[in-house]
């Protein structure tokens, strides 16, 4: 069965960096686009970034563009989110999600998320 | 960006009730509309894609309809495990955008 397990969250000061990982299993990772989505405390879902299955394209939400970088290692079935210059407003539960196909925007399986808290 | 507006933001219902949630897009998105179910501490679940296609394993009491800018999620015969928050999402354009959510309590 499809499994997505995030890790790497924690408490970090504003301006610092954090790298999230998403370990995938139960499917051919290299065939699917992968997304990051976040949910701030008490708020709704906010899409963060997507990387296509072969790593050829990546897109970002305006709120994170220039600060966050999505990447993937198809040999290790792992998705990453490098978060730099973190802000208080980046505090959220970050979840990775699989796209229905190589680069689509329908998210058919999600992980439970890893929590990021940005605070001084 | 395409704005997605859900209503209501919350609703009170009972087991065996019929529940309807509406989602409106700020521009036409054809049928590029998905519905998700969120429960605290659990991974979100895709319920419906392409406005009306039931995702694998989702009970048939869930259904979706609509196209263009107006969409509906309907739950008939509400079950105890259906008390959750539901989100619509457009997959027509990047960035994918979500509605504000509807809490069914």
JSON list of C-alpha atoms in Angstrom, two decimals:
[
{"chain": "A", "resi": 1, "resn": "UNK", "atom": "CA", "xyz": [0.00, 0.00, 0.00]},
{"chain": "A", "resi": 2, "resn": "UNK", "atom": "CA", "xyz": [1.07, 3.58, -0.59]},
{"chain": "A", "resi": 3, "resn": "UNK", "atom": "CA", "xyz": [2.92, 5.03, 2.39]},
{"chain": "A", "resi": 4, "resn": "UNK", "atom": "CA", "xyz": [4.33, 8.52, 2.82]},
{"chain": "A", "resi": 5, "resn": "UNK", "atom": "CA", "xyz": [6.23, 9.33, 6.00]},
{"chain": "A", "resi": 6, "resn": "UNK", "atom": "CA", "xyz": [7.50, 12.83, 6.68]},
{"chain": "A", "resi": 7, "resn": "UNK", "atom": "CA", "xyz": [10.33, 13.75, 9.01]},
{"chain": "A", "resi": 8, "resn": "UNK", "atom": "CA", "xyz": [12.63, 16.62, 9.84]},
{"chain": "A", "resi": 9, "resn": "UNK", "atom": "CA", "xyz": [10.24, 19.01, 11.51]},
{"chain": "A", "resi": 10, "resn": "UNK", "atom": "CA", "xyz": [11.02, 20.83, 14.74]},
{"chain": "A", "resi": 11, "resn": "UNK", "atom": "CA", "xyz": [11.35, 24.17, 16.45]},
{"chain": "A", "resi": 12, "resn": "UNK", "atom": "CA", "xyz": [13.60, 26.71, 14.76]},
{"chain": "A", "resi": 13, "resn": "UNK", "atom": "CA", "xyz": [14.32, 30.40, 15.13]},
{"chain": "A", "resi": 14, "resn": "UNK", "atom": "CA", "xyz": [13.27, 32.91, 12.48]},
{"chain": "A", "resi": 15, "resn": "UNK", "atom": "CA", "xyz": [15.83, 33.20, 9.71]},
{"chain": "A", "resi": 16, "resn": "UNK", "atom": "CA", "xyz": [17.16, 29.69, 10.19]},
{"chain": "A", "resi": 17, "resn": "UNK", "atom": "CA", "xyz": [16.84, 26.66, 7.93]},
{"chain": "A", "resi": 18, "resn": "UNK", "atom": "CA", "xyz": [15.22, 23.25, 8.08]},
{"chain": "A", "resi": 19, "resn": "UNK", "atom": "CA", "xyz": [15.11, 20.31, 5.70]},
{"chain": "A", "resi": 20, "resn": "UNK", "atom": "CA", "xyz": [12.07, 18.08, 5.54]},
{"chain": "A", "resi": 21, "resn": "UNK", "atom": "CA", "xyz": [12.06, 14.57, 4.11]},
{"chain": "A", "resi": 22, "resn": "UNK", "atom": "CA", "xyz": [9.26, 12.36, 2.84]},
{"chain": "A", "resi": 23, "resn": "UNK", "atom": "CA", "xyz": [9.97, 8.65, 2.54]},
{"chain": "A", "resi": 24, "resn": "UNK", "atom": "CA", "xyz": [7.75, 6.92, 0.00]},
{"chain": "A", "resi": 25, "resn": "UNK", "atom": "CA", "xyz": [6.93, 3.24, -0.35]},
{"chain": "A", "resi": 26, "resn": "UNK", "atom": "CA", "xyz": [4.35, 0.97, -1.93]},
{"chain": "A", "resi": 27, "resn": "UNK", "atom": "CA", "xyz": [4.50, 2.50, -5.41]},
{"chain": "A", "resi": 28, "resn": "UNK", "atom": "CA", "xyz": [6.94, 3.38, -8.18]},
{"chain": "A", "resi": 29, "resn": "UNK", "atom": "CA", "xyz": [8.11, 6.72, -6.80]},
{"chain": "A", "resi": 30, "resn": "UNK", "atom": "CA", "xyz": [9.82, 7.83, -10.01]},
{"chain": "A", "resi": 31, "resn": "UNK", "atom": "CA", "xyz": [6.52, 7.71, -11.91]},
{"chain": "A", "resi": 32, "resn": "UNK", "atom": "CA", "xyz": [4.64, 10.28, -9.84]},
{"chain": "A", "resi": 33, "resn": "UNK", "atom": "CA", "xyz": [4.78, 13.96, -9.20]},
{"chain": "A", "resi": 34, "resn": "UNK", "atom": "CA", "xyz": [5.05, 14.90, -5.55]},
{"chain": "A", "resi": 35, "resn": "UNK", "atom": "CA", "xyz": [3.73, 17.89, -3.61]},
{"chain": "A", "resi": 36, "resn": "UNK", "atom": "CA", "xyz": [4.19, 19.60, -0.30]},
{"chain": "A", "resi": 37, "resn": "UNK", "atom": "CA", "xyz": [1.12, 21.08, 1.39]},
{"chain": "A", "resi": 38, "resn": "UNK", "atom": "CA", "xyz": [0.96, 22.82, 4.76]},
{"chain": "A", "resi": 39, "resn": "UNK", "atom": "CA", "xyz": [-1.65, 23.70, 7.34]},
{"chain": "A", "resi": 40, "resn": "UNK", "atom": "CA", "xyz": [-0.96, 26.45, 9.85]},
{"chain": "A", "resi": 41, "resn": "UNK", "atom": "CA", "xyz": [-2.54, 26.08, 13.30]},
{"chain": "A", "resi": 42, "resn": "UNK", "atom": "CA", "xyz": [-6.26, 26.77, 13.07]},
{"chain": "A", "resi": 43, "resn": "UNK", "atom": "CA", "xyz": [-6.05, 27.51, 9.35]},
{"chain": "A", "resi": 44, "resn": "UNK", "atom": "CA", "xyz": [-6.86, 25.76, 6.10]},
{"chain": "A", "resi": 45, "resn": "UNK", "atom": "CA", "xyz": [-4.70, 23.91, 3.62]},
{"chain": "A", "resi": 46, "resn": "UNK", "atom": "CA", "xyz": [-2.06, 25.81, 1.65]},
{"chain": "A", "resi": 47, "resn": "UNK", "atom": "CA", "xyz": [-0.21, 24.30, -1.27]},
{"chain": "A", "resi": 48, "resn": "UNK", "atom": "CA", "xyz": [3.56, 24.82, -1.06]},
{"chain": "A", "resi": 49, "resn": "UNK", "atom": "CA", "xyz": [5.38, 23.20, -3.97]},
{"chain": "A", "resi": 50, "resn": "UNK", "atom": "CA", "xyz": [5.37, 20.44, -6.58]},
{"chain": "A", "resi": 51, "resn": "UNK", "atom": "CA", "xyz": [8.08, 18.53, -8.38]},
{"chain": "A", "resi": 52, "resn": "UNK", "atom": "CA", "xyz": [7.34, 16.43, -11.42]},
{"chain": "A", "resi": 53, "resn": "UNK", "atom": "CA", "xyz": [8.17, 12.74, -11.47]},
{"chain": "A", "resi": 54, "resn": "UNK", "atom": "CA", "xyz": [11.50, 13.08, -13.29]},
{"chain": "A", "resi": 55, "resn": "UNK", "atom": "CA", "xyz": [12.54, 16.24, -11.47]},
{"chain": "A", "resi": 56, "resn": "UNK", "atom": "CA", "xyz": [12.29, 18.28, -14.67]},
{"chain": "A", "resi": 57, "resn": "UNK", "atom": "CA", "xyz": [9.91, 20.87, -13.30]},
{"chain": "A", "resi": 58, "resn": "UNK", "atom": "CA", "xyz": [9.23, 22.45, -9.94]},
{"chain": "A", "resi": 59, "resn": "UNK", "atom": "CA", "xyz": [6.71, 25.11, -8.98]},
{"chain": "A", "resi": 60, "resn": "UNK", "atom": "CA", "xyz": [6.22, 27.07, -5.78]},
{"chain": "A", "resi": 61, "resn": "UNK", "atom": "CA", "xyz": [3.64, 29.10, -3.96]},
{"chain": "A", "resi": 62, "resn": "UNK", "atom": "CA", "xyz": [4.46, 32.81, -4.02]},
{"chain": "A", "resi": 63, "resn": "UNK", "atom": "CA", "xyz": [4.71, 32.77, -0.23]},
{"chain": "A", "resi": 64, "resn": "UNK", "atom": "CA", "xyz": [7.75, 30.46, -0.31]},
{"chain": "A", "resi": 65, "resn": "UNK", "atom": "CA", "xyz": [9.32, 31.23, -3.68]},
{"chain": "A", "resi": 66, "resn": "UNK", "atom": "CA", "xyz": [13.01, 32.02, -3.34]},
{"chain": "A", "resi": 67, "resn": "UNK", "atom": "CA", "xyz": [13.19, 30.58, 0.17]},
{"chain": "A", "resi": 68, "resn": "UNK", "atom": "CA", "xyz": [12.07, 26.96, -0.21]},
{"chain": "A", "resi": 69, "resn": "UNK", "atom": "CA", "xyz": [13.45, 24.34, -2.60]},
{"chain": "A", "resi": 70, "resn": "UNK", "atom": "CA", "xyz": [11.75, 21.08, -3.44]},
{"chain": "A", "resi": 71, "resn": "UNK", "atom": "CA", "xyz": [13.87, 18.16, -4.62]},
{"chain": "A", "resi": 72, "resn": "UNK", "atom": "CA", "xyz": [13.71, 14.40, -4.91]},
{"chain": "A", "resi": 73, "resn": "UNK", "atom": "CA", "xyz": [15.94, 11.36, -5.00]},
{"chain": "A", "resi": 74, "resn": "UNK", "atom": "CA", "xyz": [14.22, 8.78, -7.16]},
{"chain": "A", "resi": 75, "resn": "UNK", "atom": "CA", "xyz": [16.83, 6.16, -6.31]},
{"chain": "A", "resi": 76, "resn": "UNK", "atom": "CA", "xyz": [16.03, 6.51, -2.61]},
{"chain": "A", "resi": 77, "resn": "UNK", "atom": "CA", "xyz": [12.28, 7.11, -3.02]},
{"chain": "A", "resi": 78, "resn": "UNK", "atom": "CA", "xyz": [12.52, 10.31, -1.04]},
{"chain": "A", "resi": 79, "resn": "UNK", "atom": "CA", "xyz": [11.15, 13.82, -1.45]},
{"chain": "A", "resi": 80, "resn": "UNK", "atom": "CA", "xyz": [12.73, 16.82, 0.22]},
{"chain": "A", "resi": 81, "resn": "UNK", "atom": "CA", "xyz": [11.82, 20.38, 1.12]},
{"chain": "A", "resi": 82, "resn": "UNK", "atom": "CA", "xyz": [14.71, 22.69, 1.96]},
{"chain": "A", "resi": 83, "resn": "UNK", "atom": "CA", "xyz": [13.33, 25.64, 3.88]},
{"chain": "A", "resi": 84, "resn": "UNK", "atom": "CA", "xyz": [15.59, 28.68, 4.28]},
{"chain": "A", "resi": 85, "resn": "UNK", "atom": "CA", "xyz": [15.01, 32.11, 5.82]},
{"chain": "A", "resi": 86, "resn": "UNK", "atom": "CA", "xyz": [12.14, 30.72, 7.85]},
{"chain": "A", "resi": 87, "resn": "UNK", "atom": "CA", "xyz": [9.48, 33.10, 9.11]},
{"chain": "A", "resi": 88, "resn": "UNK", "atom": "CA", "xyz": [7.02, 32.87, 11.98]},
{"chain": "A", "resi": 89, "resn": "UNK", "atom": "CA", "xyz": [4.24, 32.53, 9.39]},
{"chain": "A", "resi": 90, "resn": "UNK", "atom": "CA", "xyz": [5.85, 29.32, 8.08]},
{"chain": "A", "resi": 91, "resn": "UNK", "atom": "CA", "xyz": [4.76, 27.57, 11.28]},
{"chain": "A", "resi": 92, "resn": "UNK", "atom": "CA", "xyz": [2.56, 24.68, 10.13]},
{"chain": "A", "resi": 93, "resn": "UNK", "atom": "CA", "xyz": [2.08, 20.96, 9.72]},
{"chain": "A", "resi": 94, "resn": "UNK", "atom": "CA", "xyz": [3.85, 20.04, 6.48]},
{"chain": "A", "resi": 95, "resn": "UNK", "atom": "CA", "xyz": [2.56, 17.06, 4.53]},
{"chain": "A", "resi": 96, "resn": "UNK", "atom": "CA", "xyz": [3.84, 15.45, 1.39]},
{"chain": "A", "resi": 97, "resn": "UNK", "atom": "CA", "xyz": [1.33, 14.13, -1.10]},
{"chain": "A", "resi": 98, "resn": "UNK", "atom": "CA", "xyz": [1.48, 12.07, -4.25]},
{"chain": "A", "resi": 99, "resn": "UNK", "atom": "CA", "xyz": [0.09, 13.44, -7.49]},
{"chain": "A", "resi": 100, "resn": "UNK", "atom": "CA", "xyz": [-2.24, 11.20, -9.47]},
{"chain": "A", "resi": 101, "resn": "UNK", "atom": "CA", "xyz": [0.26, 11.11, -12.31]},
{"chain": "A", "resi": 102, "resn": "UNK", "atom": "CA", "xyz": [3.66, 12.42, -13.38]},
{"chain": "A", "resi": 103, "resn": "UNK", "atom": "CA", "xyz": [2.86, 16.05, -12.82]},
{"chain": "A", "resi": 104, "resn": "UNK", "atom": "CA", "xyz": [-0.78, 16.56, -12.00]},
{"chain": "A", "resi": 105, "resn": "UNK", "atom": "CA", "xyz": [-2.34, 18.51, -9.17]},
{"chain": "A", "resi": 106, "resn": "UNK", "atom": "CA", "xyz": [-4.75, 15.90, -7.79]},
{"chain": "A", "resi": 107, "resn": "UNK", "atom": "CA", "xyz": [-3.30, 14.57, -4.56]},
{"chain": "A", "resi": 108, "resn": "UNK", "atom": "CA", "xyz": [-4.32, 10.95, -4.17]},
{"chain": "A", "resi": 109, "resn": "UNK", "atom": "CA", "xyz": [-2.26, 9.92, -1.15]},
{"chain": "A", "resi": 110, "resn": "UNK", "atom": "CA", "xyz": [-0.93, 12.00, 1.72]},
{"chain": "A", "resi": 111, "resn": "UNK", "atom": "CA", "xyz": [1.36, 11.56, 4.68]},
{"chain": "A", "resi": 112, "resn": "UNK", "atom": "CA", "xyz": [0.42, 12.49, 8.23]},
{"chain": "A", "resi": 113, "resn": "UNK", "atom": "CA", "xyz": [2.80, 15.41, 8.25]},
{"chain": "A", "resi": 114, "resn": "UNK", "atom": "CA", "xyz": [5.69, 16.80, 10.25]},
{"chain": "A", "resi": 115, "resn": "UNK", "atom": "CA", "xyz": [5.31, 19.88, 12.40]},
{"chain": "A", "resi": 116, "resn": "UNK", "atom": "CA", "xyz": [7.45, 22.96, 11.93]},
{"chain": "A", "resi": 117, "resn": "UNK", "atom": "CA", "xyz": [7.42, 25.72, 14.51]},
{"chain": "A", "resi": 118, "resn": "UNK", "atom": "CA", "xyz": [9.26, 28.96, 13.80]},
{"chain": "A", "resi": 119, "resn": "UNK", "atom": "CA", "xyz": [9.68, 30.95, 16.99]},
{"chain": "A", "resi": 120, "resn": "UNK", "atom": "CA", "xyz": [12.26, 33.03, 18.76]},
{"chain": "B", "resi": 1, "resn": "UNK", "atom": "CA", "xyz": [-4.61, 32.57, -8.64]},
{"chain": "B", "resi": 2, "resn": "UNK", "atom": "CA", "xyz": [-7.99, 30.86, -8.71]},
{"chain": "B", "resi": 3, "resn": "UNK", "atom": "CA", "xyz": [-9.96, 31.53, -5.53]},
{"chain": "B", "resi": 4, "resn": "UNK", "atom": "CA", "xyz": [-12.05, 28.70, -4.11]},
{"chain": "B", "resi": 5, "resn": "UNK", "atom": "CA", "xyz": [-14.96, 29.57, -1.84]},
{"chain": "B", "resi": 6, "resn": "UNK", "atom": "CA", "xyz": [-16.60, 26.88, 0.27]},
{"chain": "B", "resi": 7, "resn": "UNK", "atom": "CA", "xyz": [-19.85, 27.09, 2.15]},
{"chain": "B", "resi": 8, "resn": "UNK", "atom": "CA", "xyz": [-20.82, 26.66, 4.82]},
{"chain": "B", "resi": 9, "resn": "UNK", "atom": "CA", "xyz": [-17.67, 26.91, 6.94]},
{"chain": "B", "resi": 10, "resn": "UNK", "atom": "CA", "xyz": [-19.26, 24.58, 9.45]},
{"chain": "B", "resi": 11, "resn": "UNK", "atom": "CA", "xyz": [-22.46, 22.65, 9.87]},
{"chain": "B", "resi": 12, "resn": "UNK", "atom": "CA", "xyz": [-24.12, 20.59, 12.51]},
{"chain": "B", "resi": 13, "resn": "UNK", "atom": "CA", "xyz": [-25.48, 17.22, 11.48]},
{"chain": "B", "resi": 14, "resn": "UNK", "atom": "CA", "xyz": [-26.59, 13.90, 12.89]},
{"chain": "B", "resi": 15, "resn": "UNK", "atom": "CA", "xyz": [-25.97, 10.31, 11.93]},
{"chain": "B", "resi": 16, "resn": "UNK", "atom": "CA", "xyz": [-28.10, 9.32, 8.94]},
{"chain": "B", "resi": 17, "resn": "UNK", "atom": "CA", "xyz": [-28.45, 12.93, 7.79]},
{"chain": "B", "resi": 18, "resn": "UNK", "atom": "CA", "xyz": [-27.84, 14.13, 4.25]},
{"chain": "B", "resi": 19, "resn": "UNK", "atom": "CA", "xyz": [-25.12, 16.78, 4.05]},
{"chain": "B", "resi": 20, "resn": "UNK", "atom": "CA", "xyz": [-24.33, 19.11, 1.15]},
{"chain": "B", "resi": 21, "resn": "UNK", "atom": "CA", "xyz": [-21.23, 21.28, 0.83]},
{"chain": "B", "resi": 22, "resn": "UNK", "atom": "CA", "xyz": [-20.77, 23.82, -1.93]},
{"chain": "B", "resi": 23, "resn": "UNK", "atom": "CA", "xyz": [-17.59, 25.04, -3.57]},
{"chain": "B", "resi": 24, "resn": "UNK", "atom": "CA", "xyz": [-17.31, 27.94, -6.01]},
{"chain": "B", "resi": 25, "resn": "UNK", "atom": "CA", "xyz": [-14.33, 28.78, -8.21]},
{"chain": "B", "resi": 26, "resn": "UNK", "atom": "CA", "xyz": [-13.44, 32.35, -9.18]},
{"chain": "B", "resi": 27, "resn": "UNK", "atom": "CA", "xyz": [-13.16, 31.24, -12.82]},
{"chain": "B", "resi": 28, "resn": "UNK", "atom": "CA", "xyz": [-14.14, 28.20, -14.81]},
{"chain": "B", "resi": 29, "resn": "UNK", "atom": "CA", "xyz": [-12.12, 25.11, -13.96]},
{"chain": "B", "resi": 30, "resn": "UNK", "atom": "CA", "xyz": [-14.09, 22.62, -16.05]},
{"chain": "B", "resi": 31, "resn": "UNK", "atom": "CA", "xyz": [-14.22, 19.50, -13.85]},
{"chain": "B", "resi": 32, "resn": "UNK", "atom": "CA", "xyz": [-10.77, 19.92, -12.29]},
{"chain": "B", "resi": 33, "resn": "UNK", "atom": "CA", "xyz": [-12.19, 19.82, -8.79]},
{"chain": "B", "resi": 34, "resn": "UNK", "atom": "CA", "xyz": [-11.24, 17.49, -5.95]},
{"chain": "B", "resi": 35, "resn": "UNK", "atom": "CA", "xyz": [-12.64, 16.88, -2.47]},
{"chain": "B", "resi": 36, "resn": "UNK", "atom": "CA", "xyz": [-10.59, 15.83, 0.55]},
{"chain": "B", "resi": 37, "resn": "UNK", "atom": "CA", "xyz": [-11.45, 14.70, 4.06]},
{"chain": "B", "resi": 38, "resn": "UNK", "atom": "CA", "xyz": [-9.28, 15.75, 7.01]},
{"chain": "B", "resi": 39, "resn": "UNK", "atom": "CA", "xyz": [-9.33, 14.35, 10.50]},
{"chain": "B", "resi": 40, "resn": "UNK", "atom": "CA", "xyz": [-6.99, 15.45, 13.32]},
{"chain": "B", "resi": 41, "resn": "UNK", "atom": "CA", "xyz": [-3.88, 13.32, 13.55]},
{"chain": "B", "resi": 42, "resn": "UNK", "atom": "CA", "xyz": [-4.61, 11.43, 10.36]},
{"chain": "B", "resi": 43, "resn": "UNK", "atom": "CA", "xyz": [-3.42, 11.75, 6.80]},
{"chain": "B", "resi": 44, "resn": "UNK", "atom": "CA", "xyz": [-5.86, 13.64, 4.57]},
{"chain": "B", "resi": 45, "resn": "UNK", "atom": "CA", "xyz": [-7.85, 11.46, 2.20]},
{"chain": "B", "resi": 46, "resn": "UNK", "atom": "CA", "xyz": [-8.87, 12.09, -1.38]},
{"chain": "B", "resi": 47, "resn": "UNK", "atom": "CA", "xyz": [-12.59, 11.42, -1.67]},
{"chain": "B", "resi": 48, "resn": "UNK", "atom": "CA", "xyz": [-13.51, 12.61, -5.13]},
{"chain": "B", "resi": 49, "resn": "UNK", "atom": "CA", "xyz": [-11.51, 13.73, -8.15]},
{"chain": "B", "resi": 50, "resn": "UNK", "atom": "CA", "xyz": [-12.56, 15.28, -11.43]},
{"chain": "B", "resi": 51, "resn": "UNK", "atom": "CA", "xyz": [-15.66, 16.65, -9.70]},
{"chain": "B", "resi": 52, "resn": "UNK", "atom": "CA", "xyz": [-17.53, 13.35, -9.54]},
{"chain": "B", "resi": 53, "resn": "UNK", "atom": "CA", "xyz": [-15.15, 10.36, -9.62]},
{"chain": "B", "resi": 54, "resn": "UNK", "atom": "CA", "xyz": [-15.08, 8.43, -6.39]},
{"chain": "B", "resi": 55, "resn": "UNK", "atom": "CA", "xyz": [-11.55, 7.59, -5.27]},
{"chain": "B", "resi": 56, "resn": "UNK", "atom": "CA", "xyz": [-10.70, 3.96, -4.64]},
{"chain": "B", "resi": 57, "resn": "UNK", "atom": "CA", "xyz": [-12.12, 2.67, -1.36]},
{"chain": "B", "resi": 58, "resn": "UNK", "atom": "CA", "xyz": [-14.37, 5.66, -0.70]},
{"chain": "B", "resi": 59, "resn": "UNK", "atom": "CA", "xyz": [-17.90, 4.67, 0.33]},
{"chain": "B", "resi": 60, "resn": "UNK", "atom": "CA", "xyz": [-20.66, 5.28, -2.19]},
{"chain": "B", "resi": 61, "resn": "UNK", "atom": "CA", "xyz": [-22.52, 7.54, 0.25]},
{"chain": "B", "resi": 62, "resn": "UNK", "atom": "CA", "xyz": [-20.11, 10.25, -0.93]},
{"chain": "B", "resi": 63, "resn": "UNK", "atom": "CA", "xyz": [-20.81, 11.89, -4.27]},
{"chain": "B", "resi": 64, "resn": "UNK", "atom": "CA", "xyz": [-19.72, 14.96, -6.15]},
{"chain": "B", "resi": 65, "resn": "UNK", "atom": "CA", "xyz": [-21.24, 17.02, -8.91]},
{"chain": "B", "resi": 66, "resn": "UNK", "atom": "CA", "xyz": [-20.77, 20.22, -10.86]},
{"chain": "B", "resi": 67, "resn": "UNK", "atom": "CA", "xyz": [-18.62, 21.76, -13.52]},
{"chain": "B", "resi": 68, "resn": "UNK", "atom": "CA", "xyz": [-17.34, 25.18, -14.48]},
{"chain": "B", "resi": 69, "resn": "UNK", "atom": "CA", "xyz": [-17.50, 27.22, -11.30]},
{"chain": "B", "resi": 70, "resn": "UNK", "atom": "CA", "xyz": [-20.08, 25.50, -9.07]},
{"chain": "B", "resi": 71, "resn": "UNK", "atom": "CA", "xyz": [-19.52, 22.19, -7.33]},
{"chain": "B", "resi": 72, "resn": "UNK", "atom": "CA", "xyz": [-21.18, 20.13, -4.64]},
{"chain": "B", "resi": 73, "resn": "UNK", "atom": "CA", "xyz": [-20.12, 17.37, -2.28]},
{"chain": "B", "resi": 74, "resn": "UNK", "atom": "CA", "xyz": [-23.00, 15.32, -0.92]},
{"chain": "B", "resi": 75, "resn": "UNK", "atom": "CA", "xyz": [-22.90, 12.78, 1.87]},
{"chain": "B", "resi": 76, "resn": "UNK", "atom": "CA", "xyz": [-26.02, 10.68, 2.31]},
{"chain": "B", "resi": 77, "resn": "UNK", "atom": "CA", "xyz": [-26.71, 8.61, 5.39]},
{"chain": "B", "resi": 78, "resn": "UNK", "atom": "CA", "xyz": [-23.95, 10.35, 7.39]},
{"chain": "B", "resi": 79, "resn": "UNK", "atom": "CA", "xyz": [-21.94, 7.91, 9.48]},
{"chain": "B", "resi": 80, "resn": "UNK", "atom": "CA", "xyz": [-20.03, 8.56, 12.74]},
{"chain": "B", "resi": 81, "resn": "UNK", "atom": "CA", "xyz": [-16.69, 8.33, 10.91]},
{"chain": "B", "resi": 82, "resn": "UNK", "atom": "CA", "xyz": [-17.76, 11.11, 8.52]},
{"chain": "B", "resi": 83, "resn": "UNK", "atom": "CA", "xyz": [-17.51, 13.84, 11.14]},
{"chain": "B", "resi": 84, "resn": "UNK", "atom": "CA", "xyz": [-14.48, 15.67, 9.79]},
{"chain": "B", "resi": 85, "resn": "UNK", "atom": "CA", "xyz": [-13.41, 18.73, 7.84]},
{"chain": "B", "resi": 86, "resn": "UNK", "atom": "CA", "xyz": [-13.83, 18.73, 4.07]},
{"chain": "B", "resi": 87, "resn": "UNK", "atom": "CA", "xyz": [-11.87, 20.76, 1.55]},
{"chain": "B", "resi": 88, "resn": "UNK", "atom": "CA", "xyz": [-12.35, 21.36, -2.13]},
{"chain": "B", "resi": 89, "resn": "UNK", "atom": "CA", "xyz": [-9.34, 21.99, -4.34]},
{"chain": "B", "resi": 90, "resn": "UNK", "atom": "CA", "xyz": [-8.93, 23.07, -7.95]},
{"chain": "B", "resi": 91, "resn": "UNK", "atom": "CA", "xyz": [-6.34, 21.16, -9.98]},
{"chain": "B", "resi": 92, "resn": "UNK", "atom": "CA", "xyz": [-6.86, 23.19, -13.14]},
{"chain": "B", "resi": 93, "resn": "UNK", "atom": "CA", "xyz": [-3.96, 25.58, -12.74]},
{"chain": "B", "resi": 94, "resn": "UNK", "atom": "CA", "xyz": [-0.84, 26.01, -10.66]},
{"chain": "B", "resi": 95, "resn": "UNK", "atom": "CA", "xyz": [-0.94, 27.01, -7.90]},
{"chain": "B", "resi": 96, "resn": "UNK", "atom": "CA", "xyz": [-3.51, 24.44, -6.85]},
{"chain": "B", "resi": 97, "resn": "UNK", "atom": "CA", "xyz": [-5.80, 26.21, -4.42]},
{"chain": "B", "resi": 98, "resn": "UNK", "atom": "CA", "xyz": [-8.08, 24.98, -1.67]},
{"chain": "B", "resi": 99, "resn": "UNK", "atom": "CA", "xyz": [-11.36, 26.18, -0.31]},
{"chain": "B", "resi": 100, "resn": "UNK", "atom": "CA", "xyz": [-11.50, 27.34, 3.28]},
{"chain": "B", "resi": 101, "resn": "UNK", "atom": "CA", "xyz": [-12.89, 24.04, 4.56]},
{"chain": "B", "resi": 102, "resn": "UNK", "atom": "CA", "xyz": [-16.20, 22.86, 5.98]},
{"chain": "B", "resi": 103, "resn": "UNK", "atom": "CA", "xyz": [-16.28, 21.29, 9.41]},
{"chain": "B", "resi": 104, "resn": "UNK", "atom": "CA", "xyz": [-19.04, 18.73, 9.82]},
{"chain": "B", "resi": 105, "resn": "UNK", "atom": "CA", "xyz": [-19.81, 18.37, 13.50]}
]
